[in-house]
mmCIF file of C-alpha atoms and ligand atoms in Angstrom:
data_model
loop_
_atom_site.group_PDB
_atom_site.id
_atom_site.type_symbol
_atom_site.label_atom_id
_atom_site.label_comp_id
_atom_site.label_asym_id
_atom_site.label_seq_id
_atom_site.Cartn_x
_atom_site.Cartn_y
_atom_site.Cartn_z
ATOM 1 C CA MET A 1 -43.642 22.956 33.494
ATOM 2 C CA GLY A 2 -45.205 23.418 30.036
ATOM 3 C CA THR A 3 -45.241 26.779 28.280
ATOM 4 C CA SER A 4 -48.977 27.317 28.480
ATOM 5 C CA VAL A 5 -49.099 26.481 32.186
ATOM 6 C CA ARG A 6 -46.259 28.851 32.977
ATOM 7 C CA LEU A 7 -47.729 31.675 30.853
ATOM 8 C CA TRP A 8 -51.135 31.147 32.435
ATOM 9 C CA ARG A 9 -49.627 31.368 35.927
ATOM 10 C CA LEU A 10 -47.841 34.579 35.005
ATOM 11 C CA VAL A 11 -51.052 36.149 33.759
ATOM 12 C CA ARG A 12 -52.831 35.151 36.952
ATOM 13 C CA THR A 13 -50.018 36.519 39.109
ATOM 14 C CA HIS A 14 -50.180 39.880 37.433
ATOM 15 C CA THR A 15 -53.884 40.228 36.737
ATOM 16 C CA ARG A 16 -55.260 43.343 38.375
ATOM 17 C CA ALA A 17 -58.504 43.604 40.264
ATOM 18 C CA PHE A 18 -61.486 44.709 38.203
ATOM 19 C CA SER A 19 -61.755 48.467 38.150
ATOM 20 C CA THR A 20 -64.733 50.512 37.054
ATOM 21 C CA THR A 21 -62.687 53.696 36.584
ATOM 22 C CA ARG A 22 -60.865 52.955 33.366
ATOM 23 C CA ARG A 23 -58.016 55.369 32.739
ATOM 24 C CA GLN A 24 -57.105 56.388 29.213
ATOM 25 C CA LEU A 25 -53.983 54.649 27.838
ATOM 26 C CA ASP A 26 -53.769 51.666 30.081
ATOM 27 C CA ASN A 27 -53.606 48.906 27.477
ATOM 28 C CA TYR A 28 -50.276 48.339 25.782
ATOM 29 C CA ALA A 29 -49.325 45.841 23.090
ATOM 30 C CA PHE A 30 -45.651 45.040 22.434
ATOM 31 C CA VAL A 31 -44.671 43.109 19.303
ATOM 32 C CA GLY A 32 -41.149 41.766 18.650
ATOM 33 C CA LEU A 33 -39.293 40.349 21.652
ATOM 34 C CA GLY A 34 -35.847 40.006 20.123
ATOM 35 C CA GLN A 35 -32.528 41.300 21.456
ATOM 36 C CA MET A 36 -33.885 44.836 21.864
ATOM 37 C CA GLY A 37 -37.628 44.284 22.251
ATOM 38 C CA PHE A 38 -37.232 41.685 24.999
ATOM 39 C CA GLN A 39 -35.411 44.156 27.258
ATOM 40 C CA MET A 40 -37.608 47.105 26.280
ATOM 41 C CA ALA A 41 -40.809 45.183 27.030
ATOM 42 C CA ARG A 42 -39.337 44.111 30.372
ATOM 43 C CA ASN A 43 -38.548 47.716 31.331
ATOM 44 C CA LEU A 44 -41.885 49.025 30.086
ATOM 45 C CA GLN A 45 -43.847 46.416 32.023
ATOM 46 C CA ALA A 46 -41.846 46.951 35.220
ATOM 47 C CA LYS A 47 -42.253 50.744 35.115
ATOM 48 C CA LEU A 48 -45.982 50.822 34.333
ATOM 49 C CA SER A 49 -48.583 50.922 37.041
ATOM 50 C CA PRO A 50 -50.354 47.756 38.241
ATOM 51 C CA LYS A 51 -53.480 49.377 36.767
ATOM 52 C CA ASP A 52 -52.021 49.010 33.280
ATOM 53 C CA ASN A 53 -51.969 45.974 30.972
ATOM 54 C CA VAL A 54 -49.231 44.833 28.610
ATOM 55 C CA ARG A 55 -49.962 42.207 26.002
ATOM 56 C CA LEU A 56 -46.925 40.703 24.312
ATOM 57 C CA PHE A 57 -46.322 38.860 21.076
ATOM 58 C CA ASP A 58 -43.447 37.388 19.098
ATOM 59 C CA VAL A 59 -43.631 34.852 16.263
ATOM 60 C CA ASN A 60 -40.924 33.013 18.179
ATOM 61 C CA ARG A 61 -42.770 31.365 21.044
ATOM 62 C CA GLY A 62 -39.462 30.641 22.778
ATOM 63 C CA ALA A 63 -38.909 34.393 23.209
ATOM 64 C CA MET A 64 -42.292 34.762 24.924
ATOM 65 C CA GLU A 65 -41.537 31.784 27.140
ATOM 66 C CA ARG A 66 -38.162 33.247 28.201
ATOM 67 C CA LEU A 67 -39.723 36.613 28.971
ATOM 68 C CA ALA A 68 -42.497 34.975 30.978
ATOM 69 C CA GLN A 69 -39.882 33.130 33.041
ATOM 70 C CA GLU A 70 -37.866 36.292 33.604
ATOM 71 C CA MET A 71 -40.863 38.380 34.644
ATOM 72 C CA GLU A 72 -42.062 35.612 36.931
ATOM 73 C CA ALA A 73 -38.637 35.325 38.564
ATOM 74 C CA SER A 74 -38.082 39.077 38.979
ATOM 75 C CA GLN A 75 -41.399 39.712 40.769
ATOM 76 C CA ALA A 76 -40.852 43.337 39.825
ATOM 77 C CA GLY A 77 -44.526 44.210 39.953
ATOM 78 C CA GLY A 78 -45.581 46.651 37.275
ATOM 79 C CA ALA A 79 -48.351 46.191 34.732
ATOM 80 C CA ALA A 80 -50.454 43.066 34.299
ATOM 81 C CA VAL A 81 -48.969 40.863 31.579
ATOM 82 C CA SER A 82 -50.516 38.543 29.042
ATOM 83 C CA PHE A 83 -49.233 36.815 25.947
ATOM 84 C CA ALA A 84 -50.982 36.676 22.580
ATOM 85 C CA ASP A 85 -51.086 33.886 20.018
ATOM 86 C CA SER A 86 -50.933 36.130 16.967
ATOM 87 C CA ALA A 87 -50.257 39.675 15.804
ATOM 88 C CA SER A 88 -53.959 40.135 15.124
ATOM 89 C CA ASP A 89 -54.792 39.108 18.693
ATOM 90 C CA VAL A 90 -52.141 41.162 20.486
ATOM 91 C CA ALA A 91 -53.406 44.655 19.712
ATOM 92 C CA GLN A 92 -57.199 44.351 19.653
ATOM 93 C CA ALA A 93 -57.718 46.081 22.994
ATOM 94 C CA ALA A 94 -54.608 48.245 22.917
ATOM 95 C CA ASP A 95 -54.429 52.020 23.228
ATOM 96 C CA VAL A 96 -50.700 51.942 22.495
ATOM 97 C CA VAL A 97 -48.987 49.447 20.193
ATOM 98 C CA ILE A 98 -45.175 49.286 20.241
ATOM 99 C CA THR A 99 -43.326 47.307 17.576
ATOM 100 C CA CYS A 100 -39.629 46.403 17.470
ATOM 101 C CA LEU A 101 -38.996 44.247 14.410
ATOM 102 C CA PRO A 102 -35.947 43.420 12.279
ATOM 103 C CA GLU A 103 -36.733 44.714 8.760
ATOM 104 C CA THR A 104 -39.327 46.489 6.621
ATOM 105 C CA LYS A 105 -40.991 43.241 5.527
ATOM 106 C CA HIS A 106 -41.607 42.220 9.147
ATOM 107 C CA VAL A 107 -43.073 45.638 9.997
ATOM 108 C CA LYS A 108 -45.424 45.466 6.994
ATOM 109 C CA THR A 109 -46.528 41.903 7.798
ATOM 110 C CA ALA A 110 -47.116 42.663 11.467
ATOM 111 C CA TYR A 111 -49.113 45.855 10.772
ATOM 112 C CA THR A 112 -51.251 44.114 8.144
ATOM 113 C CA SER A 113 -52.381 41.657 10.840
ATOM 114 C CA ILE A 114 -52.635 44.283 13.579
ATOM 115 C CA LEU A 115 -54.756 46.681 11.499
ATOM 116 C CA GLU A 116 -57.050 43.896 10.300
ATOM 117 C CA SER A 117 -57.865 43.127 13.917
ATOM 118 C CA PHE A 118 -59.518 46.494 14.612
ATOM 119 C CA ARG A 119 -63.266 46.602 14.259
ATOM 120 C CA SER A 120 -63.559 50.366 14.490
ATOM 121 C CA SER A 121 -61.567 53.368 13.393
ATOM 122 C CA SER A 122 -59.913 55.542 16.007
ATOM 123 C CA ASN A 123 -57.841 58.666 16.157
ATOM 124 C CA SER A 124 -56.630 58.115 19.713
ATOM 125 C CA ARG A 125 -54.770 54.830 19.235
ATOM 126 C CA LEU A 126 -51.010 55.211 19.076
ATOM 127 C CA PHE A 127 -48.613 53.016 17.087
ATOM 128 C CA ILE A 128 -44.928 53.453 17.967
ATOM 129 C CA ASP A 129 -42.555 51.630 15.635
ATOM 130 C CA CYS A 130 -39.022 51.382 17.070
ATOM 131 C CA SER A 131 -37.686 49.261 14.191
ATOM 132 C CA THR A 132 -34.937 50.633 11.941
ATOM 133 C CA ILE A 133 -36.487 50.613 8.465
ATOM 134 C CA ASP A 134 -36.408 53.045 5.537
ATOM 135 C CA PRO A 135 -38.406 56.279 5.977
ATOM 136 C CA SER A 136 -40.603 55.873 2.889
ATOM 137 C CA SER A 137 -41.750 52.375 3.907
ATOM 138 C CA SER A 138 -42.457 53.797 7.359
ATOM 139 C CA ARG A 139 -44.600 56.536 5.768
ATOM 140 C CA GLU A 140 -46.484 53.868 3.778
ATOM 141 C CA VAL A 141 -47.307 51.935 6.949
ATOM 142 C CA ALA A 142 -48.288 55.211 8.662
ATOM 143 C CA ALA A 143 -50.717 55.984 5.824
ATOM 144 C CA SER A 144 -52.328 52.539 6.003
ATOM 145 C CA ALA A 145 -52.632 52.846 9.808
ATOM 146 C CA SER A 146 -54.142 56.327 9.721
ATOM 147 C CA ALA A 147 -57.779 55.179 9.921
ATOM 148 C CA TYR A 148 -56.987 53.269 13.107
ATOM 149 C CA GLY A 149 -54.715 55.657 14.974
ATOM 150 C CA VAL A 150 -51.500 57.658 14.684
ATOM 151 C CA PHE A 151 -48.342 55.832 13.618
ATOM 152 C CA VAL A 152 -44.999 57.345 14.649
ATOM 153 C CA ASP A 153 -41.394 56.228 14.108
ATOM 154 C CA ALA A 154 -39.036 56.022 17.081
ATOM 155 C CA PRO A 155 -35.850 54.193 16.054
ATOM 156 C CA MET A 156 -33.293 54.023 18.804
ATOM 157 C CA SER A 157 -29.612 53.999 19.605
ATOM 158 C CA GLY A 158 -27.842 52.513 22.592
ATOM 159 C CA GLY A 159 -27.813 48.849 21.579
ATOM 160 C CA VAL A 160 -28.688 45.875 23.760
ATOM 161 C CA VAL A 161 -26.757 47.383 26.679
ATOM 162 C CA GLY A 162 -28.925 50.517 26.552
ATOM 163 C CA ALA A 163 -32.111 48.492 26.085
ATOM 164 C CA THR A 164 -31.275 46.392 29.158
ATOM 165 C CA ALA A 165 -30.376 49.391 31.309
ATOM 166 C CA GLY A 166 -33.332 51.428 30.029
ATOM 167 C CA THR A 167 -30.996 54.146 28.752
ATOM 168 C CA LEU A 168 -31.862 54.157 25.038
ATOM 169 C CA THR A 169 -32.062 57.331 22.976
ATOM 170 C CA PHE A 170 -35.114 57.504 20.719
ATOM 171 C CA MET A 171 -35.211 59.591 17.542
ATOM 172 C CA LEU A 172 -38.848 60.463 17.158
ATOM 173 C CA GLY A 173 -40.802 61.318 14.024
ATOM 174 C CA ALA A 174 -44.232 62.442 15.190
ATOM 175 C CA PRO A 175 -46.655 65.381 15.194
ATOM 176 C CA GLU A 176 -45.532 67.937 17.787
ATOM 177 C CA HIS A 177 -48.836 67.960 19.665
ATOM 178 C CA LEU A 178 -48.424 64.255 20.523
ATOM 179 C CA LEU A 179 -45.089 64.689 22.323
ATOM 180 C CA PRO A 180 -46.599 64.936 25.821
ATOM 181 C CA ARG A 181 -48.301 61.603 25.188
ATOM 182 C CA ILE A 182 -45.404 59.765 23.538
ATOM 183 C CA GLU A 183 -42.411 60.915 25.608
ATOM 184 C CA PRO A 184 -43.455 59.376 28.949
ATOM 185 C CA ILE A 185 -43.987 56.031 27.208
ATOM 186 C CA LEU A 186 -40.554 56.046 25.557
ATOM 187 C CA LEU A 187 -38.860 57.266 28.738
ATOM 188 C CA ARG A 188 -39.874 54.026 30.448
ATOM 189 C CA MET A 189 -37.486 52.287 28.026
ATOM 190 C CA GLY A 190 -34.895 54.983 27.503
ATOM 191 C CA LYS A 191 -33.422 58.168 28.912
ATOM 192 C CA ARG A 192 -33.705 60.565 25.977
ATOM 193 C CA VAL A 193 -36.242 61.383 23.271
ATOM 194 C CA LEU A 194 -35.065 63.565 20.401
ATOM 195 C CA HIS A 195 -37.987 64.928 18.424
ATOM 196 C CA CYS A 196 -36.759 65.216 14.814
ATOM 197 C CA GLY A 197 -39.918 66.448 13.057
ATOM 198 C CA PRO A 198 -42.974 64.840 11.441
ATOM 199 C CA GLN A 199 -43.490 61.104 10.952
ATOM 200 C CA GLY A 200 -40.521 59.507 9.138
ATOM 201 C CA SER A 201 -37.996 62.077 10.356
ATOM 202 C CA GLY A 202 -36.789 59.956 13.284
ATOM 203 C CA LEU A 203 -35.644 57.351 10.786
ATOM 204 C CA SER A 204 -34.070 59.968 8.504
ATOM 205 C CA ALA A 205 -32.051 61.338 11.426
ATOM 206 C CA LYS A 206 -30.994 57.881 12.560
ATOM 207 C CA LEU A 207 -29.857 56.840 9.061
ATOM 208 C CA ALA A 208 -27.933 60.102 8.474
ATOM 209 C CA ASN A 209 -26.149 59.631 11.799
ATOM 210 C CA ASN A 210 -25.344 55.990 11.124
ATOM 211 C CA TYR A 211 -24.043 56.814 7.651
ATOM 212 C CA LEU A 212 -21.570 59.213 9.253
ATOM 213 C CA LEU A 213 -20.698 56.601 11.883
ATOM 214 C CA ALA A 214 -20.025 53.993 9.178
ATOM 215 C CA ILE A 215 -17.526 56.298 7.476
ATOM 216 C CA ASN A 216 -15.933 57.584 10.706
ATOM 217 C CA ASN A 217 -15.365 54.033 11.885
ATOM 218 C CA ILE A 218 -13.497 53.010 8.739
ATOM 219 C CA ALA A 219 -11.520 56.275 8.664
ATOM 220 C CA THR A 220 -10.521 55.839 12.327
ATOM 221 C CA ALA A 221 -9.387 52.245 11.712
ATOM 222 C CA GLU A 222 -7.328 53.406 8.704
ATOM 223 C CA ALA A 223 -5.781 56.354 10.567
ATOM 224 C CA MET A 224 -4.886 54.245 13.602
ATOM 225 C CA ASN A 225 -3.397 51.517 11.394
ATOM 226 C CA LEU A 226 -1.407 54.166 9.519
ATOM 227 C CA GLY A 227 -0.021 55.730 12.702
ATOM 228 C CA VAL A 228 0.891 52.391 14.276
ATOM 229 C CA ARG A 229 2.734 51.356 11.098
ATOM 230 C CA TRP A 230 4.628 54.662 11.200
ATOM 231 C CA GLY A 231 5.782 53.623 14.667
ATOM 232 C CA LEU A 232 3.409 55.639 16.850
ATOM 233 C CA ASP A 233 2.117 54.239 20.133
ATOM 234 C CA PRO A 234 -1.651 53.752 19.561
ATOM 235 C CA LYS A 235 -2.552 55.338 22.911
ATOM 236 C CA VAL A 236 -0.427 58.401 22.109
ATOM 237 C CA LEU A 237 -1.988 58.691 18.656
ATOM 238 C CA ALA A 238 -5.542 58.329 20.052
ATOM 239 C CA GLY A 239 -4.657 60.985 22.653
ATOM 240 C CA VAL A 240 -3.618 63.401 19.898
ATOM 241 C CA ILE A 241 -6.671 62.722 17.721
ATOM 242 C CA ASN A 242 -9.050 63.065 20.646
ATOM 243 C CA VAL A 243 -7.984 66.654 21.358
ATOM 244 C CA SER A 244 -7.668 67.495 17.656
ATOM 245 C CA THR A 245 -9.888 67.833 14.606
ATOM 246 C CA GLY A 246 -10.089 64.111 13.835
ATOM 247 C CA ARG A 247 -11.892 63.405 17.100
ATOM 248 C CA CYS A 248 -15.046 61.326 16.725
ATOM 249 C CA TRP A 249 -16.982 58.615 18.598
ATOM 250 C CA PRO A 250 -14.961 55.750 17.044
ATOM 251 C CA SER A 251 -11.669 57.419 18.038
ATOM 252 C CA GLU A 252 -12.740 58.424 21.525
ATOM 253 C CA VAL A 253 -15.210 55.820 22.810
ATOM 254 C CA ASN A 254 -15.064 52.862 20.434
ATOM 255 C CA ASN A 255 -11.409 52.987 19.420
ATOM 256 C CA PRO A 256 -10.679 50.006 17.137
ATOM 257 C CA VAL A 257 -7.183 49.259 18.487
ATOM 258 C CA PRO A 258 -7.179 46.745 21.366
ATOM 259 C CA GLY A 259 -6.058 48.262 24.679
ATOM 260 C CA VAL A 260 -6.541 51.924 23.739
ATOM 261 C CA VAL A 261 -9.975 52.146 25.402
ATOM 262 C CA GLU A 262 -10.386 49.369 27.974
ATOM 263 C CA THR A 263 -14.192 49.410 27.765
ATOM 264 C CA ALA A 264 -14.327 49.292 23.943
ATOM 265 C CA PRO A 265 -15.230 46.015 22.155
ATOM 266 C CA ALA A 266 -11.728 46.021 20.580
ATOM 267 C CA SER A 267 -10.291 45.329 24.034
ATOM 268 C CA ARG A 268 -12.376 42.130 24.349
ATOM 269 C CA ASP A 269 -11.705 40.593 20.946
ATOM 270 C CA TYR A 270 -14.395 42.817 19.356
ATOM 271 C CA ALA A 271 -17.195 40.928 21.167
ATOM 272 C CA GLY A 272 -20.575 42.619 21.785
ATOM 273 C CA GLY A 273 -21.067 46.194 20.643
ATOM 274 C CA PHE A 274 -22.622 47.103 17.304
ATOM 275 C CA GLY A 275 -22.369 44.103 14.981
ATOM 276 C CA ILE A 276 -21.130 44.473 11.397
ATOM 277 C CA ALA A 277 -24.403 42.993 10.103
ATOM 278 C CA LEU A 278 -26.401 45.827 11.722
ATOM 279 C CA MET A 279 -24.014 48.424 10.304
ATOM 280 C CA ARG A 280 -24.431 46.906 6.831
ATOM 281 C CA LYS A 281 -28.202 46.981 7.217
ATOM 282 C CA ASP A 282 -28.260 50.667 8.243
ATOM 283 C CA LEU A 283 -25.899 51.578 5.386
ATOM 284 C CA ARG A 284 -28.168 49.802 2.912
ATOM 285 C CA LEU A 285 -31.196 51.688 4.263
ATOM 286 C CA ALA A 286 -29.302 54.993 4.098
ATOM 287 C CA LEU A 287 -28.353 54.284 0.468
ATOM 288 C CA THR A 288 -31.974 53.518 -0.476
ATOM 289 C CA ALA A 289 -33.224 56.682 1.204
ATOM 290 C CA ALA A 290 -30.407 58.751 -0.352
ATOM 291 C CA LYS A 291 -31.337 57.550 -3.848
ATOM 292 C CA GLU A 292 -34.969 58.493 -3.260
ATOM 293 C CA ALA A 293 -33.915 61.973 -2.134
ATOM 294 C CA GLY A 294 -31.410 62.400 -4.998
ATOM 295 C CA ALA A 295 -28.563 62.855 -2.488
ATOM 296 C CA ARG A 296 -25.096 61.975 -3.797
ATOM 297 C CA LEU A 297 -23.099 59.715 -1.448
ATOM 298 C CA GLU A 298 -19.568 59.290 -2.782
ATOM 299 C CA LEU A 299 -18.343 57.066 0.036
ATOM 300 C CA ALA A 300 -21.357 54.809 0.589
ATOM 301 C CA ASP A 301 -20.581 52.111 -1.996
ATOM 302 C CA LYS A 302 -16.979 51.821 -0.868
ATOM 303 C CA ALA A 303 -17.994 51.661 2.802
ATOM 304 C CA SER A 304 -20.560 48.947 2.005
ATOM 305 C CA GLN A 305 -17.870 46.925 0.225
ATOM 306 C CA VAL A 306 -15.541 47.206 3.216
ATOM 307 C CA TYR A 307 -18.185 45.996 5.688
ATOM 308 C CA GLU A 308 -19.304 43.222 3.331
ATOM 309 C CA ALA A 309 -15.721 41.976 2.911
ATOM 310 C CA ALA A 310 -15.080 42.190 6.666
ATOM 311 C CA GLU A 311 -18.282 40.249 7.392
ATOM 312 C CA SER A 312 -17.185 37.439 5.083
ATOM 313 C CA ASP A 313 -13.763 37.260 6.782
ATOM 314 C CA GLU A 314 -13.966 34.496 9.425
ATOM 315 C CA ARG A 315 -11.754 36.498 11.838
ATOM 316 C CA CYS A 316 -14.235 39.390 11.778
ATOM 317 C CA LYS A 317 -17.687 37.863 11.204
ATOM 318 C CA GLY A 318 -20.331 38.630 13.831
ATOM 319 C CA ARG A 319 -18.075 41.015 15.763
ATOM 320 C CA ASP A 320 -18.326 44.717 16.619
ATOM 321 C CA PHE A 321 -17.971 46.896 13.525
ATOM 322 C CA SER A 322 -14.672 48.332 14.804
ATOM 323 C CA VAL A 323 -13.202 44.953 13.776
ATOM 324 C CA VAL A 324 -12.609 46.691 10.428
ATOM 325 C CA TYR A 325 -9.205 47.511 11.982
ATOM 326 C CA ARG A 326 -8.430 43.762 12.085
ATOM 327 C CA TYR A 327 -9.761 43.365 8.536
ATOM 328 C CA LEU A 328 -7.277 46.074 7.407
ATOM 329 C CA GLY A 329 -4.441 44.076 8.945
ATOM 330 C CA GLY A 330 -4.014 46.361 11.961
ATOM 331 C CA LYS A 331 -1.490 45.362 14.622
ATOM 332 C CA GLU A 332 -3.253 43.947 17.715
HETATM 333 P P1 NAD B 401 -33.949 40.683 16.591
HETATM 334 O O1 NAD B 401 -33.828 40.017 15.266
HETATM 335 O O2 NAD B 401 -33.114 40.228 17.725
HETATM 336 O O3 NAD B 401 -35.486 40.587 17.089
HETATM 337 C C1 NAD B 401 -36.599 40.745 16.276
HETATM 338 C C2 NAD B 401 -37.751 39.919 16.847
HETATM 339 O O4 NAD B 401 -38.900 40.142 16.040
HETATM 340 C C3 NAD B 401 -37.469 38.407 16.849
HETATM 341 O O5 NAD B 401 -37.682 37.879 18.134
HETATM 342 C C4 NAD B 401 -38.486 37.859 15.830
HETATM 343 O O6 NAD B 401 -38.939 36.558 16.149
HETATM 344 C C5 NAD B 401 -39.593 38.897 15.930
HETATM 345 N N1 NAD B 401 -40.479 38.965 14.766
HETATM 346 C C6 NAD B 401 -40.153 38.956 13.450
HETATM 347 N N2 NAD B 401 -41.261 39.103 12.700
HETATM 348 C C7 NAD B 401 -42.314 39.198 13.558
HETATM 349 C C8 NAD B 401 -43.723 39.376 13.382
HETATM 350 N N3 NAD B 401 -44.278 39.478 12.178
HETATM 351 N N4 NAD B 401 -44.491 39.441 14.487
HETATM 352 C C9 NAD B 401 -43.942 39.323 15.718
HETATM 353 N N5 NAD B 401 -42.615 39.175 15.951
HETATM 354 C C10 NAD B 401 -41.820 39.116 14.878
HETATM 355 O O7 NAD B 401 -33.752 42.229 16.320
HETATM 356 P P2 NAD B 401 -33.249 43.352 17.366
HETATM 357 O O8 NAD B 401 -31.771 43.302 17.491
HETATM 358 O O9 NAD B 401 -34.105 43.263 18.581
HETATM 359 O O10 NAD B 401 -33.579 44.678 16.553
HETATM 360 C C11 NAD B 401 -34.894 45.159 16.385
HETATM 361 C C12 NAD B 401 -34.825 46.460 15.605
HETATM 362 O O11 NAD B 401 -34.053 47.408 16.338
HETATM 363 C C13 NAD B 401 -34.134 46.295 14.234
HETATM 364 O O12 NAD B 401 -34.819 47.073 13.292
HETATM 365 C C14 NAD B 401 -32.719 46.803 14.486
HETATM 366 O O13 NAD B 401 -32.108 47.324 13.327
HETATM 367 C C15 NAD B 401 -32.969 47.879 15.524
HETATM 368 N N6 NAD B 401 -31.813 48.156 16.396
HETATM 369 C C16 NAD B 401 -31.096 47.111 16.915
HETATM 370 C C17 NAD B 401 -29.995 47.394 17.729
HETATM 371 C C18 NAD B 401 -29.164 46.269 18.331
HETATM 372 O O14 NAD B 401 -28.095 46.552 18.867
HETATM 373 N N7 NAD B 401 -29.617 45.009 18.264
HETATM 374 C C19 NAD B 401 -29.647 48.726 18.017
HETATM 375 C C20 NAD B 401 -30.425 49.756 17.510
HETATM 376 C C21 NAD B 401 -31.513 49.455 16.688
#
């Protein structure tokens, strides 16, 4: 069956009966159906009411086709679904626009098209950008969107596993008075919304956290490698650290030594998890934002070098960032 036929059938299956009592906030647009967005859009659609509409768009038509197939197969009900041909088409009738795109340049391109599509200004339209980009670019996009609605940043943590299970944590940068409107939307795709302050502050919080994570991960790999080389059993060493002052998420949950934590990526050849490329991206964004704020980061350049070198090592490329332990020559 061809793409257009299948998409058309899906739209027909989900199209709601005409209603004269139009509720506020029933038209959603979702842009960016990649690893995260695909699962988020699926959860959002399934948890909305049949009275709602979701219009979806990705520059990759294959992603839309896959999502159409999945929604058709699941018969989960939820909102009526349609697929757009362009970013300018996807949001025209939307009250809420959600974007989940790879980098700043994609967010800027998408919003240029989206904003051009509006014929009238509005202060009730809501733009929720879940992409991880730098806070000042996010503020720029927010300023250009201001005539057409309110733009907020809601980067997330929890990875593809959390996006699939609908258990993401969102770090929200938004005016306080909009929380009652934004939270229920995000909670259809996640389980926690942490309001960090005004627009841009969700991204600042996310980048500060991920900077710390980048350093903790390398330090944990070094400390574990050190202990093992001194003859310590890695499980014993992790047990000591995890009730002592060195305890951190990489030591306790994502321990880099295979077999210490059975559920950690290290115990499955570092597959899945948080890829080195994403860690490098977040570090780069944190460095940019730190320079703008005049904040001194002594360890950032070194950490970036470590991740860059690990990424170019064939044994480590594309794996969870805890693979730094392997890069250091840790015993597996
Ligand atoms: P991805 O590369 O898998 O998906 C991005 C999607 O956006 C792709 O399908 C691409 O075709 C589409 N796209 C690009 N430009 C577009 C445009 N102009 N209009 C419409 N669609 C466009 O990325 P991802 O892993 O889903 O990540 C999305 C964002 O979430 C990133 O900013 C990432 O840093 C962040 N994030 C990812 C993870 C993760 O584990 N993957 C975790 C937390 C946060």
